Coordinates of N, CA and C in Angstrom, one line a residue:
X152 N 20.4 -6.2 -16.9 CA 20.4 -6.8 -15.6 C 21.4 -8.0 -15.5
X153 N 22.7 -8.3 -14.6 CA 23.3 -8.9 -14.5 C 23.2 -10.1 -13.6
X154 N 23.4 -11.3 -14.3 CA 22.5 -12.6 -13.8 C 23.9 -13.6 -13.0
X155 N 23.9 -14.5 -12.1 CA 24.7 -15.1 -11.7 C 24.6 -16.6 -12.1
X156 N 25.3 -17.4 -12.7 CA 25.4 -18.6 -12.5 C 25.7 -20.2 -11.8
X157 N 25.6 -19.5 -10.9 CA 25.6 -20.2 -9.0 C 24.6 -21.2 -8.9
X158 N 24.2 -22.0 -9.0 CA 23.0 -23.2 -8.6 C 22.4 -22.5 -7.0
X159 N 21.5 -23.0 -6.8 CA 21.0 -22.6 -5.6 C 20.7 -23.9 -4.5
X160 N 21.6 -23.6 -3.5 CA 21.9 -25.0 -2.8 C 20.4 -24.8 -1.5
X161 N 19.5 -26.2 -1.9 CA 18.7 -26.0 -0.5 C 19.3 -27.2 0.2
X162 N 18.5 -27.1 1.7 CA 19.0 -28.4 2.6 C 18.1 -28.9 2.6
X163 N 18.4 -30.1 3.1 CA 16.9 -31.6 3.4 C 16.0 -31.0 3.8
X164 N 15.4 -30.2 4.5 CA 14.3 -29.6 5.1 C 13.5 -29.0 4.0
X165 N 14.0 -28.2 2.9 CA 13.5 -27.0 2.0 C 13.0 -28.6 1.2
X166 N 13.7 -29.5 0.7 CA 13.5 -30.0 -0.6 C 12.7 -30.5 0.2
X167 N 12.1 -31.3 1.4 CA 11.2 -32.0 1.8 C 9.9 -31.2 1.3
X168 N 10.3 -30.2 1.9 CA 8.4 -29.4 1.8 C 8.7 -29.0 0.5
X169 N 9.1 -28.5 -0.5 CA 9.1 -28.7 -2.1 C 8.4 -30.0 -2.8
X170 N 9.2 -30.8 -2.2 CA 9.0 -32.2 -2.7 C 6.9 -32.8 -2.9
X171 N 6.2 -31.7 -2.1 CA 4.8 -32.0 -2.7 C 4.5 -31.5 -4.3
X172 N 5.1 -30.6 -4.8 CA 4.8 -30.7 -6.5 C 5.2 -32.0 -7.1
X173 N 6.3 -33.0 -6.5 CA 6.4 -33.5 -7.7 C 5.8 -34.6 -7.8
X174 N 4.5 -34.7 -6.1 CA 3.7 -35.8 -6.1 C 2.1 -35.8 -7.0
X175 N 1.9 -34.1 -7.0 CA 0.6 -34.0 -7.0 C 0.8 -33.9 -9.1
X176 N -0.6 -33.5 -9.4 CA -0.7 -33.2 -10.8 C 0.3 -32.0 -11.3
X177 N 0.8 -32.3 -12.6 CA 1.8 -31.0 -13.0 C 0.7 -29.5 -13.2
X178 N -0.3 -29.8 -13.6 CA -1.1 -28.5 -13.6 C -1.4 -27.8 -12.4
X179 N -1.4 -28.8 -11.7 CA -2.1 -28.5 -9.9 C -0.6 -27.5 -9.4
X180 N 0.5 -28.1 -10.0 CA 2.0 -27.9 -9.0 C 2.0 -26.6 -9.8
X181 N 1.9 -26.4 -11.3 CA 2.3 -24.8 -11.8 C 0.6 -24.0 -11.3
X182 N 0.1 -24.4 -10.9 CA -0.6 -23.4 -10.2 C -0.4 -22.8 -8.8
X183 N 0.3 -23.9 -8.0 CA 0.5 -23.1 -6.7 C 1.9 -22.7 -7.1
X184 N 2.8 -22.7 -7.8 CA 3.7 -21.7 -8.2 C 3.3 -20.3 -8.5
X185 N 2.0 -20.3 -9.7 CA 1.8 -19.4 -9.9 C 0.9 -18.3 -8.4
X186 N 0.3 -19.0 -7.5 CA -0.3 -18.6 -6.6 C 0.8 -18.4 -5.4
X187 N 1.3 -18.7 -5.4 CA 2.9 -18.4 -4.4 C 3.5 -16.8 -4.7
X188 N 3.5 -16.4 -5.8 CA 4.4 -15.7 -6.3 C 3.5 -14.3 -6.2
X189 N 1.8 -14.3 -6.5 CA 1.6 -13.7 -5.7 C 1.2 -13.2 -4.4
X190 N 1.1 -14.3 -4.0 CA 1.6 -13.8 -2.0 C 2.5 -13.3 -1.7
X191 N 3.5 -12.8 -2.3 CA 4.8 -11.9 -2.1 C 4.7 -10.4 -1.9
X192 N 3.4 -10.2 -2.8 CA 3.1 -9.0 -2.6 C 1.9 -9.0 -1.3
X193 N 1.0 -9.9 -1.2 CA -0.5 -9.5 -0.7 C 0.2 -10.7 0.5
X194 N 0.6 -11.2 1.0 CA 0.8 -12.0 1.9 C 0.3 -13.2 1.9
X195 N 0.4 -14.4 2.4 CA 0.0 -15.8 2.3 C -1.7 -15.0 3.1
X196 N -2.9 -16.0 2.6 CA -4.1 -15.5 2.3 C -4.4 -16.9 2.7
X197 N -5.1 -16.9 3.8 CA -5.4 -18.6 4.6 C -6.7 -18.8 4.0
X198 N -7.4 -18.0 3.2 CA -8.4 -18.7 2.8 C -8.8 -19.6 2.1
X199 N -7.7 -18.6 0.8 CA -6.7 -19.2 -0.4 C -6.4 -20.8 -0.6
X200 N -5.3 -20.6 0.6 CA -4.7 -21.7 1.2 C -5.2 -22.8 1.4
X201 N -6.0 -22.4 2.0 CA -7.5 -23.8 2.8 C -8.0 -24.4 1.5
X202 N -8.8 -23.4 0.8 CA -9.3 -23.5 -1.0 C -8.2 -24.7 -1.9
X203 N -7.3 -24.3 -1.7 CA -6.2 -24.8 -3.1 C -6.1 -26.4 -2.1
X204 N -5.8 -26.2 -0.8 CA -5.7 -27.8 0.3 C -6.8 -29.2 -0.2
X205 N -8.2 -28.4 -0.5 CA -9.3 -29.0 0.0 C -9.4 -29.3 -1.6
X206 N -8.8 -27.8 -2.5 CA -8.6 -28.9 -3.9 C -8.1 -30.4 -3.9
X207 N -7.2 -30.0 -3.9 CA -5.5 -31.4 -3.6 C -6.2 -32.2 -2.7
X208 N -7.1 -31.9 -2.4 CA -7.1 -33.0 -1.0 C -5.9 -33.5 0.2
X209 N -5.7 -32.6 0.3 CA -4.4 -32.4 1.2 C -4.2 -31.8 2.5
X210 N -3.5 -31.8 3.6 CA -3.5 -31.4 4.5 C -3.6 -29.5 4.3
X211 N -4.1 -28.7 4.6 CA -3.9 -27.2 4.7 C -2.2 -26.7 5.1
X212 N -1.5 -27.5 6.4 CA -0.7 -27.0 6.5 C 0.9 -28.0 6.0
X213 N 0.5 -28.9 5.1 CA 1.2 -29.2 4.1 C 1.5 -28.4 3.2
X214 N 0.6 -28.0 2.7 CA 0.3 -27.1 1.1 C 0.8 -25.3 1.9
X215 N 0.2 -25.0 3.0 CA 1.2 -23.8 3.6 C 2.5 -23.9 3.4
X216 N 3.2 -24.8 3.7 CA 4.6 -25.1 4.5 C 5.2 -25.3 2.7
X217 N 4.4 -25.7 1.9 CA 5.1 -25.7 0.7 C 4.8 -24.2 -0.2
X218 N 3.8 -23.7 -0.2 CA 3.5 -22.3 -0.3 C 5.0 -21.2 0.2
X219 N 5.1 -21.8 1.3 CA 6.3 -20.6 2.4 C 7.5 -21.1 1.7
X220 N 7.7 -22.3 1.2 CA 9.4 -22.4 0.7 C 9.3 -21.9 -0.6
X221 N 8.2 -21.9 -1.3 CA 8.3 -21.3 -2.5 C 8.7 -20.4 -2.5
X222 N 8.1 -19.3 -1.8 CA 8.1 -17.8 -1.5 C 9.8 -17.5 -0.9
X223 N 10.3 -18.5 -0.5 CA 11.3 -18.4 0.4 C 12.4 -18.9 -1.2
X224 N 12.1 -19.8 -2.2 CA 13.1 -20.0 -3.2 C 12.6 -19.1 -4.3
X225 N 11.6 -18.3 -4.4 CA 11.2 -17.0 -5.1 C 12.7 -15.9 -4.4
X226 N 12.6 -16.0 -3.2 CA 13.3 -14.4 -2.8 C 14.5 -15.1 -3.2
X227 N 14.9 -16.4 -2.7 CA 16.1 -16.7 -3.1 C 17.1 -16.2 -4.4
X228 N 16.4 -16.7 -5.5 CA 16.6 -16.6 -7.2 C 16.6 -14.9 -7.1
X229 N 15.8 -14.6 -6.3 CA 15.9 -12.9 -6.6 C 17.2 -12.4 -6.3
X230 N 17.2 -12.3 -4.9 CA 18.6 -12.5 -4.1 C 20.0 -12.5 -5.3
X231 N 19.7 -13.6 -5.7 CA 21.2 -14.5 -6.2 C 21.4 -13.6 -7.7
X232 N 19.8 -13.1 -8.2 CA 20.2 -12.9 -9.4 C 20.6 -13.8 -10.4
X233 N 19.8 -14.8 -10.3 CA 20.1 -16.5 -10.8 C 19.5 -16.0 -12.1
X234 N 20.8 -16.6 -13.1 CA 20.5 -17.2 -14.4 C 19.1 -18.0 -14.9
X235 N 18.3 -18.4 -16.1 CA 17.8 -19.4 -16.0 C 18.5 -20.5 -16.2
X236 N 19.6 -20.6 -16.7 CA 20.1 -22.0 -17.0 C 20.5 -21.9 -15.6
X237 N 20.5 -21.2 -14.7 CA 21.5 -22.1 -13.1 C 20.3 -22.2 -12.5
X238 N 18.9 -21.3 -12.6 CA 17.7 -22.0 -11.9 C 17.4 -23.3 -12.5
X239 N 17.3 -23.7 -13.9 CA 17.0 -24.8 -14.4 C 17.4 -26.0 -13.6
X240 N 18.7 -25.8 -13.7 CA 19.9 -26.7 -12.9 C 19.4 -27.0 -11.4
X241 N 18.9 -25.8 -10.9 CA 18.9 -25.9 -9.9 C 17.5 -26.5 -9.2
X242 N 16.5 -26.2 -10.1 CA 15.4 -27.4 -9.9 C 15.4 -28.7 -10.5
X243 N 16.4 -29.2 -11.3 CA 16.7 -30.6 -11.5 C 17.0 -31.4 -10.3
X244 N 17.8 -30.5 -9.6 CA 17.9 -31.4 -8.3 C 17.0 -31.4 -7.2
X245 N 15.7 -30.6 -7.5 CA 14.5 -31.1 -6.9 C 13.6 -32.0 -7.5
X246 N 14.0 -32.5 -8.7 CA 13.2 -33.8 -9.6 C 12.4 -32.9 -10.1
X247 N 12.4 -31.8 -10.2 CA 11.0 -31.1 -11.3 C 10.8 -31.7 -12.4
X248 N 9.9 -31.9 -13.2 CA 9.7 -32.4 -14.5 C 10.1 -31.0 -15.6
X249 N 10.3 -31.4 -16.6 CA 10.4 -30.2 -17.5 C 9.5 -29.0 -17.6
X250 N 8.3 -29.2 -17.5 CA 7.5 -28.6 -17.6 C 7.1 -27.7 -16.4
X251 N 6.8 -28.5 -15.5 CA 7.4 -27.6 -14.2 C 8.6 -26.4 -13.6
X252 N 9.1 -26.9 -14.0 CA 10.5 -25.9 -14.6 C 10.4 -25.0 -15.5
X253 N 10.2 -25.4 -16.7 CA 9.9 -24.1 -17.7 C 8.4 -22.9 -16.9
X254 N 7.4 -23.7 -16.6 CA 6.8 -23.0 -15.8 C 7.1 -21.7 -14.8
X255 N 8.0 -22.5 -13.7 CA 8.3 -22.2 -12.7 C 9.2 -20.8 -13.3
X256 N 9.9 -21.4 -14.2 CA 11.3 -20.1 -14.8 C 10.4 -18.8 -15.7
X257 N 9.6 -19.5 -16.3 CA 8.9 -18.0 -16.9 C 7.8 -17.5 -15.9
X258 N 7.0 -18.1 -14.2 CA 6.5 -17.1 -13.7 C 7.6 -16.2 -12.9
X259 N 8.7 -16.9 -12.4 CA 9.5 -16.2 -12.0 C 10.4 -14.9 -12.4
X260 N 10.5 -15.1 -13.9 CA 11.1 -13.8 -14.7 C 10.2 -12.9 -14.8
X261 N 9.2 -13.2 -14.8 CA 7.7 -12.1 -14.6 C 7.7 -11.0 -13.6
X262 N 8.4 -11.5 -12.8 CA 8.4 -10.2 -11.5 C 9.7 -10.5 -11.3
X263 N 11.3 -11.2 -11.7 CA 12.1 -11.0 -11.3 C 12.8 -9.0 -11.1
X264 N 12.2 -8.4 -11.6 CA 12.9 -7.2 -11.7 C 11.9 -6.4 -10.1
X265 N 10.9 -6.6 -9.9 CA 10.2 -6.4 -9.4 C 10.3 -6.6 -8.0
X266 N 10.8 -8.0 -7.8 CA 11.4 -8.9 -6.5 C 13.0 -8.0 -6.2
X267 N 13.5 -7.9 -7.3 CA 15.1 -6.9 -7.0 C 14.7 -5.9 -6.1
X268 N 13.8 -5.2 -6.7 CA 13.7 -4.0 -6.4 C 13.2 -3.7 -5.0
X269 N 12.5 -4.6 -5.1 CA 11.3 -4.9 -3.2 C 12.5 -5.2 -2.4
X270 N 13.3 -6.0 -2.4 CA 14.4 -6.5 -1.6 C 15.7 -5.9 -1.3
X271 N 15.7 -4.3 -2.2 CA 16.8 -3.1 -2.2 C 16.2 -2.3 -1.6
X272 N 14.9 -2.0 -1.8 CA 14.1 -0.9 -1.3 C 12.9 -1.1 -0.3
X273 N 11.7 -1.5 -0.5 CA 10.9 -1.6 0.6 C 11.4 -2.5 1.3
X274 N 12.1 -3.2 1.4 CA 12.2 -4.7 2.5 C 13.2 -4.2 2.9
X275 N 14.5 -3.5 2.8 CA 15.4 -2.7 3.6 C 15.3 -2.3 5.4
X276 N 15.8 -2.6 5.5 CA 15.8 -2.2 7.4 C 16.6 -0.9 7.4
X277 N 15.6 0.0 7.7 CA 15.8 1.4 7.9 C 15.7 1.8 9.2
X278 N 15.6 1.1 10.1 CA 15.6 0.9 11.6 C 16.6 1.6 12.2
X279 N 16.5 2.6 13.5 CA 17.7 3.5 14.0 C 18.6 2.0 14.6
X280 N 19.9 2.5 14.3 CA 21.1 1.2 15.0 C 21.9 2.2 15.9
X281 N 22.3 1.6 16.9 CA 23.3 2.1 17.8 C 24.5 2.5 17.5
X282 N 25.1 3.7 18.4 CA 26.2 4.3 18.1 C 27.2 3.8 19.5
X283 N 26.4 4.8 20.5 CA 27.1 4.5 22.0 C 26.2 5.0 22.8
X284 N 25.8 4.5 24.2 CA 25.9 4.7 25.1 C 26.9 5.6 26.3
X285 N 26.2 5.9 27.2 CA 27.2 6.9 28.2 C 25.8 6.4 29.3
X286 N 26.6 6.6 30.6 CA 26.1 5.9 32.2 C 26.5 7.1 32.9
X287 N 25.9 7.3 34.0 CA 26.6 7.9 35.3 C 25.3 7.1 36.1
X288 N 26.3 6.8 37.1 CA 25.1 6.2 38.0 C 24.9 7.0 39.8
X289 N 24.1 7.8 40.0 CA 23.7 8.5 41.3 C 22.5 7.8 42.4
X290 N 22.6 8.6 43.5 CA 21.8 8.1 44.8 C 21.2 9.5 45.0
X291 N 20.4 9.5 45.2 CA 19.2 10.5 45.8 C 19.4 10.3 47.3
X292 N 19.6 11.0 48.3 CA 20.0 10.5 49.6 C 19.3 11.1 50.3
X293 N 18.2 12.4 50.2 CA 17.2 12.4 50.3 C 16.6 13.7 50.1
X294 N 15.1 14.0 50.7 CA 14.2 15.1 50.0 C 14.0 16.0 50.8
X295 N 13.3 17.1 50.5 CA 13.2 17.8 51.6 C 12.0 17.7 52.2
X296 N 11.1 17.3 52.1 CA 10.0 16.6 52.0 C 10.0 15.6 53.2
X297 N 11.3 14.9 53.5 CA 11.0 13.5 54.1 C 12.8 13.7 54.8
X298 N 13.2 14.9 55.0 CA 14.4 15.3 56.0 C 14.7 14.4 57.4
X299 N 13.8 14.0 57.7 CA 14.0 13.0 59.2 C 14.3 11.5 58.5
X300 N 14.0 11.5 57.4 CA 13.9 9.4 57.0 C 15.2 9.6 56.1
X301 N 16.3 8.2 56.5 CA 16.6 8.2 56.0 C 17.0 7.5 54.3
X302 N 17.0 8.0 53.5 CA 16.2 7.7 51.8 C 17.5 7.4 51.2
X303 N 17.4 6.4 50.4 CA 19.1 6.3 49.1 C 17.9 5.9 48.2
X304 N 17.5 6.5 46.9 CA 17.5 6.0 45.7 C 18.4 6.1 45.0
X305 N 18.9 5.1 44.1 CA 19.7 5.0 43.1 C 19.2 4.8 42.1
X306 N 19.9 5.6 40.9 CA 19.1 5.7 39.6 C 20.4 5.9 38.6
X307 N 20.2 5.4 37.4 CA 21.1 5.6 36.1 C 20.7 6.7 35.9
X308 N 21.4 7.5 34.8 CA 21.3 8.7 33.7 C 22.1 8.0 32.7
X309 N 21.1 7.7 31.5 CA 22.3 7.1 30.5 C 21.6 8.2 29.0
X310 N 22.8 7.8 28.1 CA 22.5 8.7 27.1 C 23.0 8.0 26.3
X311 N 21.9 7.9 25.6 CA 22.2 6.8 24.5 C 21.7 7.2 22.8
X312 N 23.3 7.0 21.9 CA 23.0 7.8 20.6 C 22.7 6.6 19.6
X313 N 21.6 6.6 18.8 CA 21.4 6.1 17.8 C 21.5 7.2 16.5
X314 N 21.7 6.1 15.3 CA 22.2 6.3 14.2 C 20.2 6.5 13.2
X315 N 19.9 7.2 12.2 CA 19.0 7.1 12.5 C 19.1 6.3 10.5
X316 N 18.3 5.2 10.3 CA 19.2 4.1 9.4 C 18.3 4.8 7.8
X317 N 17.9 6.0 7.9 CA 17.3 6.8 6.6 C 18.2 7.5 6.2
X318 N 18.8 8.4 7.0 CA 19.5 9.8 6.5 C 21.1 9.5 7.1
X319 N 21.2 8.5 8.2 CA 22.6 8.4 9.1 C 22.5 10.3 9.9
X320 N 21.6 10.5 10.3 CA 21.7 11.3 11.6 C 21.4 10.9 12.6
X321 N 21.9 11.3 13.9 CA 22.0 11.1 15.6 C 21.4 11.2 15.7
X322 N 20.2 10.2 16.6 CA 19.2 10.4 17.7 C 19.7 10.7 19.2
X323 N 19.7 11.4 19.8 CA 20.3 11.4 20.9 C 19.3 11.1 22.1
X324 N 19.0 9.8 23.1 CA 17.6 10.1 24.1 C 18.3 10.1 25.1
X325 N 18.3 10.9 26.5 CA 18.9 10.9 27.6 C 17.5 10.6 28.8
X326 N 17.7 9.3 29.6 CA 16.3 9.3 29.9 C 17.2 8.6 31.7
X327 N 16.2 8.6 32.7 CA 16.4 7.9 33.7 C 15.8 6.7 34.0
X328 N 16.7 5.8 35.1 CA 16.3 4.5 35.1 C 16.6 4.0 36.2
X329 N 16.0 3.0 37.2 CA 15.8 2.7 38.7 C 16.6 1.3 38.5
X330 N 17.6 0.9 38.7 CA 18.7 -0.4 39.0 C 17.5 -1.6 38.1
X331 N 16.1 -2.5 39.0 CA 15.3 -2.8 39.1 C 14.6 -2.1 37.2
X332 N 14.5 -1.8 36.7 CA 14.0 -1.5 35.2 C 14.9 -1.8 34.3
X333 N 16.6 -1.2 34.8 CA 17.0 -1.6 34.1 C 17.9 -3.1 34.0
X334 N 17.4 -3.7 34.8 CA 17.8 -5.3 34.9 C 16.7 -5.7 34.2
X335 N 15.8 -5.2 34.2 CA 15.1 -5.8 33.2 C 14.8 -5.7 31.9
X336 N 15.5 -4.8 31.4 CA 15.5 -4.6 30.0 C 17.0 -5.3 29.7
X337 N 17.6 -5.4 30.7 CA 19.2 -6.2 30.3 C 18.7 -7.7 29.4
X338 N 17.5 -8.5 30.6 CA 16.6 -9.6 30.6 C 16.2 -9.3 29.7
X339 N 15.2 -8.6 28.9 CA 14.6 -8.5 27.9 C 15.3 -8.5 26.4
X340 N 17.1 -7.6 26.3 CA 17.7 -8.0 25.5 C 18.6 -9.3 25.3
X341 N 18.4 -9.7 26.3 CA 19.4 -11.3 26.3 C 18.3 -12.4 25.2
X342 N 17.0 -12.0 26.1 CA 16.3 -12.6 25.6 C 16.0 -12.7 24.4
X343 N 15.9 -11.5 23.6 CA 16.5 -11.0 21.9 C 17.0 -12.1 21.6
X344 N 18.8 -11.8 22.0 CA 19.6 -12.5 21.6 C 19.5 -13.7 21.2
X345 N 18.7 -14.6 22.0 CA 18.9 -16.0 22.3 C 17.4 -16.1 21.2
X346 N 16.6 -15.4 20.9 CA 16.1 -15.6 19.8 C 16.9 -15.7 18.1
X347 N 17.3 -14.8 18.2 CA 18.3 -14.7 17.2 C 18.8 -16.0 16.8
X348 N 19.2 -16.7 17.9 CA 19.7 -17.7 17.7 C 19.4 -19.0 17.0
X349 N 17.9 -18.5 16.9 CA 16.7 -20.2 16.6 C 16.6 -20.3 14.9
X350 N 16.6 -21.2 14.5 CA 16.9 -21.8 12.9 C 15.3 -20.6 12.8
X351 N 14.3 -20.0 13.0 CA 13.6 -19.4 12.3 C 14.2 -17.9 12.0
X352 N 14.5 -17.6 13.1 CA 15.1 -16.0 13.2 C 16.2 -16.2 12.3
X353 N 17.1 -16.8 12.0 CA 18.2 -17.0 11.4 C 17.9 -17.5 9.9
X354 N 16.6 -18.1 9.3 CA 16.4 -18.0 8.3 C 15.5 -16.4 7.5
X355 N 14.9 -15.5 8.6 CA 14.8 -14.3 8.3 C 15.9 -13.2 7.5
X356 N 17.0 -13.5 9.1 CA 18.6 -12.7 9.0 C 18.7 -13.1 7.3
X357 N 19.0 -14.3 6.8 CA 19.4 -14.5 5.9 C 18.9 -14.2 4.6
X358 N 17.6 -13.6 5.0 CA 16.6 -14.1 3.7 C 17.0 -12.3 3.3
X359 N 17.2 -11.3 4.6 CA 17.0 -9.8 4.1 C 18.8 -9.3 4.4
X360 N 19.8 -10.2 4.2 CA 20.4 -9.8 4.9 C 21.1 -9.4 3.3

C-alpha cells in the first residue's frame, strides 16, 4: 500500500476543537481516540458521548465537536494515504505529546486499510447524474367537455436523461409539468445550490470528494 508524505494542513477551527486532548489526561485523550475511530463504522452514539462528557467533566457538546474532528482527521489520513512519519509531523503541530501520537498512529493503522476501502467503495456516490434535458412547451386551448368556456392550459413536456452512477446506463423520465410546479422546483434547486455553498456542505464535498 502506497503511503504519501504530505503533512496534513488543518485550519484554526479544526485545531481549536482538537485542542481538548492536549488539556485533558493523556489516558482520557487516547481513549476518545480510540472511541472516535469506532464511530466510523457504528455512527457517533449520544449516549456514549454524554458517558465519556460526564467522565471529563466536560461540556457534552465540546467532547462531540472534538469526537467529529477526529473522525473528520481519521478520514483525512485515510484520504491522503499519509505516511506515519508525515502523520507524526503532522500532529506535532497540534502539540500532541509523544505518546498521544504514538497512540493515535497505531489505532489509526488498525483500520487504515479498512477506512481506504469504505471511502472507494461504500461511501462512493452512486447517485444517477444528469445527461440532458429536452422541453417543448404547449397550451391545451380546450376540451370537449367545456367547448363553450374559453380554457389555455399551458404545460411543459420535458425529457429528461440521467446517467445511472452503477453501470453508466440512461434513465430516460418523460413526465409533465404546469408553469406554477415547475417554478417551483426551479426554487427548490437554487435553493440546493446556495446550500452547497455553506462551510458545512462544503466540508462534506470535500471529505467524499
Amino acid at each position: 500500500m502506497s503511503t504519501t508524505s504530505s503533512l496534513l494542513l488543518l485550519d484554526d477551527e479544526r485545531k481549536a476543537q482538537l485542542d481538548l486532548l492536549n488539556k485533558i489526561d493523556e489516558s482520557a485523550a487516547v481513549d476518545i481516540c480510540n472511541a472516535a475511530l469506532g464511530y466510523l463504522s457504528t455512527g457517533l452514539n449520544t449516549k456514549s458521548v454524554t458517558n465519556a462528557a460526564n467522565h471529563l467533566q466536560l461540556d457534552v457538546e465540546i467532547v462531540r465537536t472534538t469526537i467529529d474532528s477526529l473522525l473528520w482527521l481519521y478520514t483525512e489520513c485515510a484520504k491522503a494515504k499519509i505516511s506515519s512519519d508525515a502523520l507524526d509531523e503532522s500532529l506535532k503541530l497540534l502539540g500532541y505529546s509523544t505518546q498521544l501520537r504514538q497512540s493515535f498512529i497505531e489505532c489509526y493503522q488498525s483500520k487504515a486499510h479498512q477506512l481506504q476501502t469504505t471511502l472507494t467503495t461504500d461511501l462512493a456516490l452512486s447517485l444517477p447524474h444528469y445527461k440532458n434535458l429536452y422541453w417543448r412547451f404547449d397550451v391545451q386551448i380546450a376540451t370537449r367537455s367545456m367547448r363553450s368556456r374559453k380554457q389555455f392550459d399551458p404545460f411543459f413536456i420535458l425529457k429528461l436523461t440521467l446517467i445511472n452512477g452503477n453501470n453508466d446506463k440512461e434513465q430516460v423520465h418523460v413526465f409533465q409539468v404546469d408553469p406554477l410546479t415547475l417554478v417551483h422546483i426551479v426554487e427548490q434547486l437554487e435553493l440546493a445550490m446556495n446550500e452547497l455553498r455553506n462551510n458545512h456542505a462544503r466540508r462534506i464535498v470535500h471529505t467524499f470528494r
